[in-house]
Coordinates of C-alpha atoms in Angstrom, one line a residue:
Chain A
M1 CA 8.0 6.9 19.6
H2 CA 5.7 5.5 22.3
R3 CA 5.7 2.1 23.9
T4 CA 3.3 -0.1 22.2
G5 CA 1.8 -1.8 25.3
I6 CA 1.8 -5.1 23.4
R7 CA 2.5 -7.9 25.9
R8 CA 2.5 -11.0 23.7
F9 CA 3.4 -11.8 20.2
H10 CA 2.2 -15.0 18.4
L11 CA 3.2 -16.3 15.0
A12 CA 0.1 -18.2 13.9
R13 CA 0.6 -21.3 11.9
D14 CA -2.8 -21.5 10.3
V15 CA -6.2 -19.8 10.3
E16 CA -7.6 -22.0 13.1
E17 CA -4.8 -21.0 15.4
A18 CA -5.2 -17.4 14.5
L19 CA -8.9 -17.6 15.3
S20 CA -8.3 -19.5 18.5
L21 CA -5.9 -16.8 19.7
L22 CA -8.2 -14.0 18.7
S23 CA -11.0 -15.6 20.6
A24 CA -8.7 -16.2 23.7
Y25 CA -7.8 -12.5 23.9
G26 CA -11.4 -11.3 23.6
G27 CA -11.1 -7.7 22.5
G28 CA -7.4 -7.4 23.4
G29 CA -6.0 -9.3 20.4
A30 CA -5.2 -8.0 16.9
L31 CA -4.3 -9.7 13.7
L32 CA -1.0 -8.5 12.2
A33 CA -0.3 -8.7 8.5
G34 CA 1.3 -5.6 7.0
G35 CA 1.1 -3.7 10.2
V36 CA 1.2 -0.2 8.7
D37 CA -1.8 0.9 10.8
L38 CA -1.4 -1.1 14.0
L39 CA 1.6 0.7 15.5
R40 CA 0.2 4.2 14.6
G41 CA -2.7 3.8 17.0
P42 CA -2.6 4.8 20.7
P43 CA -0.6 2.5 23.0
G44 CA -2.3 -0.1 25.2
Q45 CA -5.1 -1.0 22.8
V46 CA -3.6 -4.3 21.8
E47 CA -2.5 -6.9 24.4
G48 CA -1.7 -9.8 22.1
M49 CA -0.4 -9.4 18.5
I50 CA -1.2 -12.4 16.2
D51 CA 1.0 -12.4 13.1
I52 CA -0.9 -14.1 10.3
T53 CA 1.7 -13.6 7.5
G54 CA 2.7 -17.3 7.8
I55 CA -0.8 -18.9 7.5
G56 CA -0.7 -19.4 3.7
L57 CA -2.8 -16.4 2.6
S58 CA -0.2 -14.7 0.4
Q59 CA -0.9 -15.7 -3.2
V60 CA -2.3 -14.3 -6.4
G61 CA -3.9 -16.2 -9.2
E62 CA -6.6 -16.4 -11.9
A63 CA -9.9 -17.7 -10.6
R64 CA -13.1 -18.2 -12.5
G65 CA -12.0 -15.9 -15.3
G66 CA -11.1 -13.2 -12.7
L67 CA -8.5 -12.8 -10.0
A68 CA -8.1 -14.3 -6.5
V69 CA -5.8 -12.5 -4.1
G70 CA -4.9 -13.9 -0.7
A71 CA -5.6 -11.5 2.1
T72 CA -2.0 -11.2 3.4
T73 CA -0.5 -10.6 -0.1
T74 CA 1.4 -7.3 -0.1
L75 CA 0.6 -4.6 -2.6
T76 CA 4.1 -5.0 -4.0
E77 CA 3.6 -8.7 -4.5
I78 CA 0.3 -8.0 -6.4
L79 CA 2.1 -5.3 -8.5
K80 CA 4.7 -7.8 -9.5
N81 CA 2.3 -10.6 -10.3
P82 CA 1.6 -11.2 -14.1
A83 CA -2.0 -12.4 -13.5
A84 CA -2.8 -9.2 -11.5
S85 CA -1.1 -7.1 -14.1
A86 CA -3.3 -8.6 -16.8
Y87 CA -6.6 -8.4 -14.8
V88 CA -9.1 -6.2 -16.7
G89 CA -6.4 -4.2 -18.6
G90 CA -4.3 -3.8 -15.5
I91 CA -6.8 -1.8 -13.4
L92 CA -5.8 -3.3 -10.1
C93 CA -2.1 -2.4 -10.6
E94 CA -3.1 1.1 -11.9
V95 CA -4.8 1.6 -8.5
L96 CA -2.1 0.1 -6.4
R97 CA 0.7 2.1 -8.0
Q98 CA -1.1 5.1 -6.6
V99 CA -1.3 3.8 -3.0
A100 CA 1.3 5.4 -0.7
V101 CA 5.0 4.8 -1.4
P102 CA 7.1 1.8 -2.3
P103 CA 8.3 0.8 1.3
L104 CA 4.7 1.0 2.6
R105 CA 3.5 -1.0 -0.4
N106 CA 6.1 -3.6 0.5
M107 CA 4.4 -3.9 3.9
A108 CA 0.7 -3.2 3.3
T109 CA -1.6 -6.1 2.4
L110 CA -4.8 -6.1 0.4
G111 CA -6.6 -7.7 3.3
G112 CA -5.3 -5.0 5.6
A113 CA -6.5 -2.3 3.3
L114 CA -9.9 -4.0 3.0
V115 CA -10.3 -4.2 6.8
S116 CA -8.8 -0.9 7.7
A117 CA -11.1 0.7 5.1
H118 CA -9.9 4.2 5.5
P119 CA -12.4 6.5 3.9
W120 CA -9.7 8.2 1.9
G121 CA -8.3 4.9 0.7
D122 CA -7.8 4.1 -2.9
I123 CA -8.4 0.4 -2.4
P124 CA -12.0 0.5 -0.9
T125 CA -13.2 2.6 -3.8
S126 CA -11.7 0.2 -6.3
L127 CA -13.0 -2.9 -4.5
V128 CA -16.5 -1.5 -4.6
A129 CA -16.2 -0.5 -8.3
L130 CA -14.8 -3.8 -9.4
G131 CA -17.4 -5.8 -7.5
A132 CA -14.8 -7.6 -5.4
E133 CA -16.0 -10.4 -3.1
V134 CA -14.5 -11.0 0.3
R135 CA -14.1 -14.4 1.9
W136 CA -13.4 -14.9 5.6
R137 CA -13.2 -17.5 8.3
G138 CA -14.7 -17.0 11.7
E139 CA -17.0 -19.3 13.5
R140 CA -18.1 -20.2 10.0
E141 CA -16.9 -19.5 6.6
G142 CA -18.5 -16.5 5.0
K143 CA -18.4 -14.4 1.8
A144 CA -19.9 -11.2 0.7
P145 CA -19.3 -8.4 -1.8
A146 CA -17.0 -5.7 -0.4
E147 CA -19.8 -3.2 -1.1
E148 CA -22.2 -5.1 1.1
L149 CA -19.7 -5.5 3.9
Y150 CA -19.0 -1.8 3.9
R151 CA -22.7 -1.1 4.3
G152 CA -22.8 -3.3 7.5
E153 CA -20.8 -3.7 10.7
F154 CA -17.7 -5.1 9.0
R155 CA -15.4 -3.9 11.8
G156 CA -17.2 -6.0 14.3
L157 CA -17.1 -9.0 11.9
F158 CA -13.3 -8.8 11.6
R159 CA -12.7 -8.6 15.3
S160 CA -13.5 -12.3 15.4
A161 CA -12.8 -13.5 11.8
V162 CA -9.9 -13.6 9.4
A163 CA -10.3 -12.2 5.9
T164 CA -8.8 -14.9 3.7
E165 CA -9.3 -14.0 0.1
I166 CA -10.5 -11.2 -2.2
L167 CA -12.0 -12.4 -5.5
F168 CA -12.2 -10.0 -8.4
P169 CA -14.8 -11.0 -11.1
P170 CA -14.1 -11.0 -14.8
W171 CA -15.3 -7.9 -16.7
N172 CA -15.8 -7.6 -20.4
G173 CA -14.8 -4.0 -20.7
A174 CA -12.4 -1.7 -19.0
F175 CA -11.9 0.4 -15.9
A176 CA -9.9 3.5 -15.1
Y177 CA -8.9 5.1 -11.8
E178 CA -8.5 8.8 -11.0
K179 CA -7.2 10.4 -7.8
I180 CA -6.4 13.8 -6.5
G181 CA -4.2 14.3 -3.5
R182 CA -2.1 17.3 -2.3
A183 CA 1.1 15.6 -3.6
R184 CA 1.6 12.7 -5.9
Y185 CA 2.0 10.2 -3.2
D186 CA -0.4 11.7 -0.6
I187 CA -3.7 10.2 0.4
A188 CA -6.7 11.0 -1.7
L189 CA -8.7 14.2 -1.3
L190 CA -11.1 12.5 -3.7
N191 CA -10.9 9.5 -5.9
S192 CA -13.0 7.7 -8.5
C193 CA -13.0 4.3 -10.2
C194 CA -15.2 3.8 -13.2
G195 CA -15.7 1.1 -15.7
V196 CA -17.7 0.5 -18.9
G197 CA -18.5 -2.3 -21.3
I198 CA -19.4 -1.4 -24.9
R199 CA -21.5 -3.7 -27.1
D200 CA -22.9 -2.8 -30.5
G201 CA -21.7 0.7 -30.1
V202 CA -23.5 1.4 -26.8
V203 CA -22.7 1.2 -23.2
A204 CA -23.8 -2.3 -22.0
W205 CA -22.8 -1.9 -18.4
A206 CA -21.2 0.8 -16.2
R207 CA -19.7 1.1 -12.8
V208 CA -19.1 4.4 -11.2
A209 CA -17.7 4.8 -7.7
V210 CA -16.4 7.9 -5.9
G211 CA -14.5 7.8 -2.6
A212 CA -12.9 10.2 0.0
R213 CA -16.1 12.3 -0.3
P214 CA -14.9 12.3 2.6
D215 CA -16.8 9.1 3.3
R216 CA -15.6 5.8 2.0
G217 CA -16.0 5.0 -1.7
E218 CA -19.5 4.0 -2.9
R219 CA -21.1 3.4 -6.2
L220 CA -23.4 5.9 -7.8
P221 CA -26.1 3.6 -9.3
W222 CA -28.0 6.6 -10.8
A223 CA -25.0 7.6 -12.7
E224 CA -24.5 4.0 -13.9
Q225 CA -28.1 3.8 -15.1
A226 CA -27.7 7.1 -17.0
L227 CA -24.9 5.6 -19.0
V228 CA -26.4 2.2 -19.9
G229 CA -27.8 2.1 -23.5
Q230 CA -26.1 5.4 -24.4
K231 CA -23.6 5.8 -27.3
P232 CA -20.2 6.7 -26.0
R233 CA -19.5 10.3 -27.0
E234 CA -18.0 13.5 -25.6
S235 CA -21.4 15.0 -24.8
L236 CA -22.4 11.9 -22.7
W237 CA -19.3 12.3 -20.5
G238 CA -20.2 15.9 -20.0
E239 CA -23.8 15.0 -19.1
I240 CA -22.6 12.5 -16.5
Q241 CA -20.2 15.0 -15.1
D242 CA -23.2 17.4 -14.6
L243 CA -25.3 14.6 -13.1
V244 CA -22.6 13.7 -10.6
Q245 CA -22.0 17.3 -9.7
G246 CA -25.7 17.7 -9.1
Q247 CA -26.4 14.6 -7.1
V248 CA -23.2 13.2 -5.4
E249 CA -23.2 13.3 -1.6
V250 CA -20.1 15.0 -0.3
G251 CA -19.0 16.7 2.8
D252 CA -16.3 18.9 4.4
D253 CA -13.4 17.7 6.4
R254 CA -10.0 19.3 7.3
R255 CA -8.6 18.2 3.9
A256 CA -11.1 19.7 1.5
G257 CA -14.5 21.4 1.3
A258 CA -17.8 20.1 0.1
V259 CA -18.0 22.7 -2.8
W260 CA -14.7 21.6 -4.2
R261 CA -15.5 17.9 -3.7
R262 CA -18.8 18.2 -5.5
H263 CA -17.3 20.0 -8.5
T264 CA -14.2 17.7 -8.6
A265 CA -16.2 14.5 -8.3
G266 CA -17.9 15.2 -11.6
V267 CA -14.5 16.0 -13.2
L268 CA -12.9 12.8 -11.9
V269 CA -15.8 10.6 -13.0
R270 CA -15.7 12.2 -16.5
R271 CA -12.0 11.6 -16.8
A272 CA -12.2 8.0 -15.6
L273 CA -15.1 7.3 -17.9
I274 CA -13.3 8.7 -21.0
R275 CA -10.2 6.6 -20.3
A276 CA -12.2 3.5 -19.5
A277 CA -14.3 3.9 -22.7
E278 CA -11.1 4.4 -24.8
K279 CA -9.6 1.2 -23.3
A280 CA -12.9 -0.7 -23.8
G281 CA -13.1 0.4 -27.4
R282 CA -9.7 -0.9 -28.3
Chain B
M1 CA 10.8 -14.0 23.6
K2 CA 13.6 -15.5 21.5
V3 CA 14.2 -14.2 18.0
T4 CA 16.7 -15.6 15.5
F5 CA 17.5 -13.5 12.4
N6 CA 20.3 -12.4 10.2
L7 CA 21.6 -8.8 10.6
N8 CA 24.0 -7.5 7.9
G9 CA 25.2 -11.0 7.2
G10 CA 25.7 -12.2 10.7
P11 CA 23.4 -14.4 12.8
Q12 CA 21.6 -13.0 15.8
Y13 CA 19.9 -14.9 18.6
L14 CA 18.2 -12.5 21.0
D15 CA 15.6 -12.0 23.7
V16 CA 13.2 -9.2 22.6
E17 CA 10.1 -7.7 24.1
P18 CA 6.9 -8.7 22.2
G19 CA 6.0 -5.1 21.7
E20 CA 9.4 -3.7 20.9
P21 CA 9.6 -1.8 17.6
L22 CA 12.3 -3.1 15.3
L23 CA 13.7 0.4 15.1
W24 CA 14.5 0.3 18.8
L25 CA 16.1 -3.1 18.6
L26 CA 18.3 -2.2 15.8
R27 CA 19.5 1.0 17.5
Q28 CA 20.2 -1.0 20.7
L29 CA 22.3 -3.3 18.5
G30 CA 24.4 -0.3 17.5
M31 CA 22.8 0.3 14.1
K32 CA 22.7 4.1 14.5
S33 CA 22.1 4.6 10.8
V34 CA 18.5 3.7 11.5
K35 CA 16.9 7.0 12.5
E36 CA 13.7 7.8 14.3
G37 CA 12.1 10.6 12.5
C38 CA 8.3 10.7 12.5
A39 CA 7.7 7.2 14.1
T40 CA 4.6 6.9 12.0
G41 CA 6.0 5.5 8.8
D42 CA 5.8 8.8 6.8
C43 CA 9.4 10.1 6.7
G44 CA 11.5 7.0 5.8
A45 CA 14.4 7.8 8.1
C46 CA 14.0 4.4 9.8
T47 CA 14.1 2.4 6.5
V48 CA 15.8 -0.9 6.5
L49 CA 15.7 -3.9 4.1
V50 CA 14.0 -7.1 5.3
D51 CA 14.5 -10.0 2.9
G52 CA 15.6 -7.5 0.2
R53 CA 12.5 -5.2 0.6
A54 CA 12.6 -1.7 2.0
V55 CA 10.3 -1.4 5.0
R56 CA 9.7 1.1 7.9
S57 CA 11.3 -0.3 11.0
C58 CA 9.2 2.0 13.2
L59 CA 6.1 0.2 12.0
M60 CA 7.5 -3.3 12.6
L61 CA 7.7 -5.2 15.8
A62 CA 11.0 -6.9 16.6
P63 CA 9.5 -10.5 16.7
Q64 CA 8.4 -10.0 13.0
I65 CA 11.9 -10.5 11.8
Q66 CA 12.1 -14.1 13.0
G67 CA 14.0 -16.1 10.4
K68 CA 14.5 -13.0 8.1
K69 CA 17.5 -11.1 6.7
V70 CA 17.8 -7.5 7.8
L71 CA 20.1 -5.1 6.1
T72 CA 21.0 -1.6 7.5
L73 CA 23.4 0.9 6.1
E74 CA 26.1 -0.6 8.3
G75 CA 25.9 -3.8 6.3
L76 CA 26.3 -2.0 3.0
G77 CA 29.6 -0.2 3.5
T78 CA 31.8 1.5 6.0
V79 CA 33.4 5.0 6.3
D80 CA 36.7 3.4 5.2
D81 CA 35.2 1.2 2.5
P82 CA 31.9 2.7 1.3
H83 CA 29.7 0.9 -1.1
P84 CA 29.7 2.4 -4.6
L85 CA 26.2 3.6 -4.0
Q86 CA 27.3 5.5 -0.9
K87 CA 30.3 6.9 -2.8
A88 CA 27.9 8.1 -5.5
F89 CA 26.0 10.0 -2.9
L90 CA 29.2 11.7 -1.7
D91 CA 30.5 12.4 -5.2
S92 CA 27.1 13.9 -6.3
G93 CA 26.8 16.2 -3.2
A94 CA 23.6 14.3 -2.3
V95 CA 24.3 14.5 1.5
Q96 CA 23.8 17.6 3.6
C97 CA 22.6 17.0 7.2
G98 CA 22.6 13.3 6.6
F99 CA 19.6 12.3 8.6
C100 CA 17.6 11.0 5.7
T101 CA 20.6 9.5 3.9
P102 CA 20.6 6.0 5.2
G103 CA 17.0 5.5 4.2
M104 CA 17.6 7.1 0.8
V105 CA 20.6 4.8 0.2
L106 CA 18.6 1.7 1.1
V107 CA 15.6 2.5 -1.0
A108 CA 17.9 3.2 -3.9
Y109 CA 19.8 0.0 -3.2
E110 CA 16.5 -1.9 -3.4
L111 CA 15.7 -0.2 -6.7
L112 CA 19.1 -0.9 -8.3
L113 CA 19.1 -4.5 -7.3
G114 CA 16.2 -5.0 -9.7
N115 CA 16.8 -2.3 -12.2
D116 CA 20.3 -1.1 -13.0
N117 CA 19.1 1.4 -15.7
P118 CA 16.3 3.3 -14.1
T119 CA 14.8 6.5 -15.5
R120 CA 14.7 9.7 -13.4
D121 CA 11.0 9.1 -12.8
E122 CA 11.7 5.6 -11.6
V123 CA 14.3 6.9 -9.1
A124 CA 11.9 9.7 -8.0
E125 CA 9.2 7.0 -7.5
A126 CA 11.6 4.8 -5.5
I127 CA 12.7 7.6 -3.1
S128 CA 9.2 9.2 -2.9
G129 CA 8.6 7.8 0.6
N130 CA 11.8 9.3 2.0
L131 CA 11.7 13.0 3.0
C132 CA 14.8 15.2 2.8
R133 CA 14.5 18.8 4.1
C134 CA 18.0 19.9 2.8
T135 CA 18.9 18.8 -0.7
G136 CA 15.7 19.3 -2.7
Y137 CA 16.1 15.8 -4.1
V138 CA 17.8 16.7 -7.4
K139 CA 21.3 15.6 -6.3
I140 CA 19.9 12.5 -4.6
V141 CA 18.4 11.4 -8.0
D142 CA 21.7 12.3 -9.7
A143 CA 23.5 10.1 -7.2
V144 CA 21.3 7.1 -7.8
L145 CA 21.6 7.5 -11.5
L146 CA 25.4 7.7 -11.1
A147 CA 25.4 4.6 -9.0
A148 CA 23.3 2.8 -11.6
Q149 CA 25.8 3.8 -14.3
W150 CA 28.7 2.4 -12.1
K151 CA 26.7 -0.8 -11.6
R152 CA 26.2 -1.2 -15.4
E153 CA 29.9 -0.7 -15.8
G154 CA 30.6 -3.5 -13.3
R155 CA 32.0 -1.3 -10.6
W156 CA 29.7 -2.6 -7.9
R157 CA 30.9 -5.3 -5.6

């Protein structure tokens, strides 16, 4: 284990103090919530560590028919929360149960996963699929869909801002999450979060996201459009699988090859859609 | 910087370095059950309980435990007076080299505090973040289930 190079540690009392400290350190300060990524990095990158676990951002509750999760809420706290368990048939908990292992879930926070945004992460793919909105405090208060943040320079934003809350909208339908890793608790080689709403026997809305391609999870709008207005049936799921396998953008990395990812992306989307449609039809 | 916390039931008031990993601090305090394995949070050998939750002490900084309760294996039982969970590990043959055992016992302890009748799958899930290169896990799962049975029978202290 190497020396961390951290010279100062601050326990921030509120968001304002955290922002003030972050600003004072310039690029040498870092916000600490779960901390599962911070100490894995090379030493000497962080001069001042600013602990934000005591600034009142650890809570989960219903909001506007959906769910609001404070940024420093740990994954375990979310998993044990009744409102989170009930949200859209339990999709958030279905995802979080597949993130890492219990001791790391005891430490990791939803805001940390949002900001770290590992391309193989289960959470970014799900945030995008579920249409989550992120709120933050920097020089000004801001909010944006996670999907929009990930398309921009979000890492630069969170060097001078504190993510405060993640809002999950209500959905009249159901979602399902599929993931493939080398082992049950390993990071994803590929993942997919899909949702559908069914009205009058046809798909009224659809959300299809694929992550760890190896890039971070993104929605596939063309797959969603192909689903809307269609009657849920076995052949439809097969057609979407073929569509995804034909059009999804994938790549190689040291974990998996593009050929495997292209094929498997279609399979995961089909599996997720079948389960989501079953749940939505109940 | 000054840090006040509770270690295995006793108060501590110490000067720590701001960047000092909790793992180092605990070992300096004589908690040699807390092992450095991977130092990246993957192996679970450095697991301790902070406020009743299993965490990786290699990924925590010492100042983070300000005001918290820390439990290491030393706080659970001793060689002369092992906790029933430790005795279950011995009776089940769940210990070979012993390097992973403190972490295994502590994640099992966290599980059994909230669930004294876990399934094999729930035990496997609880220990999934702790690597053992010797036993193959079967006897560890057996040990946790035996300890759970003893807890249901009122044999825990």
